[in-house]
Short mmCIF file of C-alpha atoms in Angstrom, two decimals:
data_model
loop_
_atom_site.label_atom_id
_atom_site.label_comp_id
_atom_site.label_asym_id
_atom_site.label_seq_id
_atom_site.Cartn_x
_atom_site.Cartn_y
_atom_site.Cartn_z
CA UNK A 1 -1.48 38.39 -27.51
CA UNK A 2 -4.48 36.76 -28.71
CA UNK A 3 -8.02 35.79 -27.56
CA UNK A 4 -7.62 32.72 -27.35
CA UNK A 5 -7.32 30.19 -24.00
CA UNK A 6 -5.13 28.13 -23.69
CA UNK A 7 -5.17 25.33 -20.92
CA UNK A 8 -1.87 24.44 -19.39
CA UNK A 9 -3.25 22.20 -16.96
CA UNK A 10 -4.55 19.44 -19.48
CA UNK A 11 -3.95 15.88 -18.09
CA UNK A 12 -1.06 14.13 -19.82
CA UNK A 13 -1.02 10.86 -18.30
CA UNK A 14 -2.57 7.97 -20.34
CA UNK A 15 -5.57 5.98 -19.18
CA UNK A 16 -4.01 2.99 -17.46
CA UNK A 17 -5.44 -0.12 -18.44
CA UNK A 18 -6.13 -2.86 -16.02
CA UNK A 19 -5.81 -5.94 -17.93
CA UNK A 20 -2.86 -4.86 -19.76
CA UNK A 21 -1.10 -4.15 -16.26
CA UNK A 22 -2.27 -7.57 -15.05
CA UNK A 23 -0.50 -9.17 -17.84
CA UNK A 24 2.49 -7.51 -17.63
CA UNK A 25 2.35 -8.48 -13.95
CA UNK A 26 2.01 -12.45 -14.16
CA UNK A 27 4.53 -11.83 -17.46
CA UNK A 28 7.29 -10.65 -14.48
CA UNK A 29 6.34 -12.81 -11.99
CA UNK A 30 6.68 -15.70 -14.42
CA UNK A 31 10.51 -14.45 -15.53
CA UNK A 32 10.99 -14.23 -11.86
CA UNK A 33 10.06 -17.84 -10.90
CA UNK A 34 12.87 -19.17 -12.79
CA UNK A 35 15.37 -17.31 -11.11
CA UNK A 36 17.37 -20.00 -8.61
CA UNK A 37 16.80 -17.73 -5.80
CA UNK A 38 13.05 -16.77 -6.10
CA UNK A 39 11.76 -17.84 -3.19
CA UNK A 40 14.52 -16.76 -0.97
CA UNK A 41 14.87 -13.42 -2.45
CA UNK A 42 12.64 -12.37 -4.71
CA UNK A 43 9.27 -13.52 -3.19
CA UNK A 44 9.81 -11.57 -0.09
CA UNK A 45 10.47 -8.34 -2.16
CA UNK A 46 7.44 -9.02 -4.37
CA UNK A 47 5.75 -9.61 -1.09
CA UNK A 48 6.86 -6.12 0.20
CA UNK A 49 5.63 -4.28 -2.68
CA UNK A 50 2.11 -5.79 -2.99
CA UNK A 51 1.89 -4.83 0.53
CA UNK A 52 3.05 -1.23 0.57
CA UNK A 53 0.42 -0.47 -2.10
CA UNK A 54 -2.46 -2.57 -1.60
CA UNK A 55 -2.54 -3.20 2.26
CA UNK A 56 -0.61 -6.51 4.52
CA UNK A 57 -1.91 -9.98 3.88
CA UNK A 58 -3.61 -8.45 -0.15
CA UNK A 59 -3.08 -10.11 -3.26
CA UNK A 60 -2.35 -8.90 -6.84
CA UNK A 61 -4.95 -11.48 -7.97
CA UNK A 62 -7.57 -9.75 -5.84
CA UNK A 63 -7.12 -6.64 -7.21
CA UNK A 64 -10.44 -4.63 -8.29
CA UNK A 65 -10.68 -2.07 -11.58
CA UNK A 66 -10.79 0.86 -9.13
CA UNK A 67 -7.16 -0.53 -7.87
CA UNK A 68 -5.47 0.50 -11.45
CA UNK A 69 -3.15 3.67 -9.51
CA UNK A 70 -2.14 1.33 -6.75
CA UNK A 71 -1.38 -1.42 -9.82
CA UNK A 72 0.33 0.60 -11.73
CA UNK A 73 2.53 1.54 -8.80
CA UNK A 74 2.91 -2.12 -8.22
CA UNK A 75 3.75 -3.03 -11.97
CA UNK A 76 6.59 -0.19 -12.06
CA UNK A 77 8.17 -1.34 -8.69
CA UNK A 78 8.21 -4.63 -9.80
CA UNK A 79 9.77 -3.76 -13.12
CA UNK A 80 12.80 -2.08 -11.57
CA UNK A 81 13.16 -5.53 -9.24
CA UNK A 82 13.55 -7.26 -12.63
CA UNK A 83 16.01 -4.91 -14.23
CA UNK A 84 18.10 -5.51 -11.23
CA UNK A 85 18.10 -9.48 -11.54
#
C-alpha cells in the first residue's frame, strides 16, 4: 500500500480530428466510385449510414466540428463497407 492515487478512470481515447476524418472519408468514397456497382449498391448503403448518424436527408459535406463522434462513427462504418468490397 502506498499514498499515492491512482486514477483508473483516465480517458484513453484519442482526440479525433475532424479534417483527418474528412479525408479519410472522400479517400473511401473515391475507392468506392470506381466500383461497377456503386450506384446500385454502394450509394444506398453509404446513404444509410450518413443517415443513421447524422439525421435523413444530411450530408457528410455539411458536417460541423461539433459532429466529430457522429463522424467518426460514420468513417468506421464506412470502412468495414470497403473491406467487404
Amino acid at each position: 500500500f502506498t499514498d499515492q492515487r491512482n486514477n483508473l478512470y483516465t480517458e484513453v481515447t484519442e482526440e479525433l480530428d475532424f479534417d483527418t476524418l474528412m479525408e479519410r472519408f472522400t479517400g473511401m468514397i473515391e475507392q468506392l466510385q470506381t466500383k461497377e456497382n456503386f450506384s446500385e449498391y454502394y450509394a444506398p448503403r453509404i446513404e444509410q449510414i450518413t443517415d443513421r448518424y447524422l439525421g435523413k436527408g444530411n450530408k457528410v459535406s455539411n458536417c460541423s466540428r461539433e459532429q466529430v463522434e457522429a463522424l467518426d462513427l460514420i468513417v468506421s462504418d464506412l470502412s468495414e463497407l470497403v473491406s467487404q468490397s
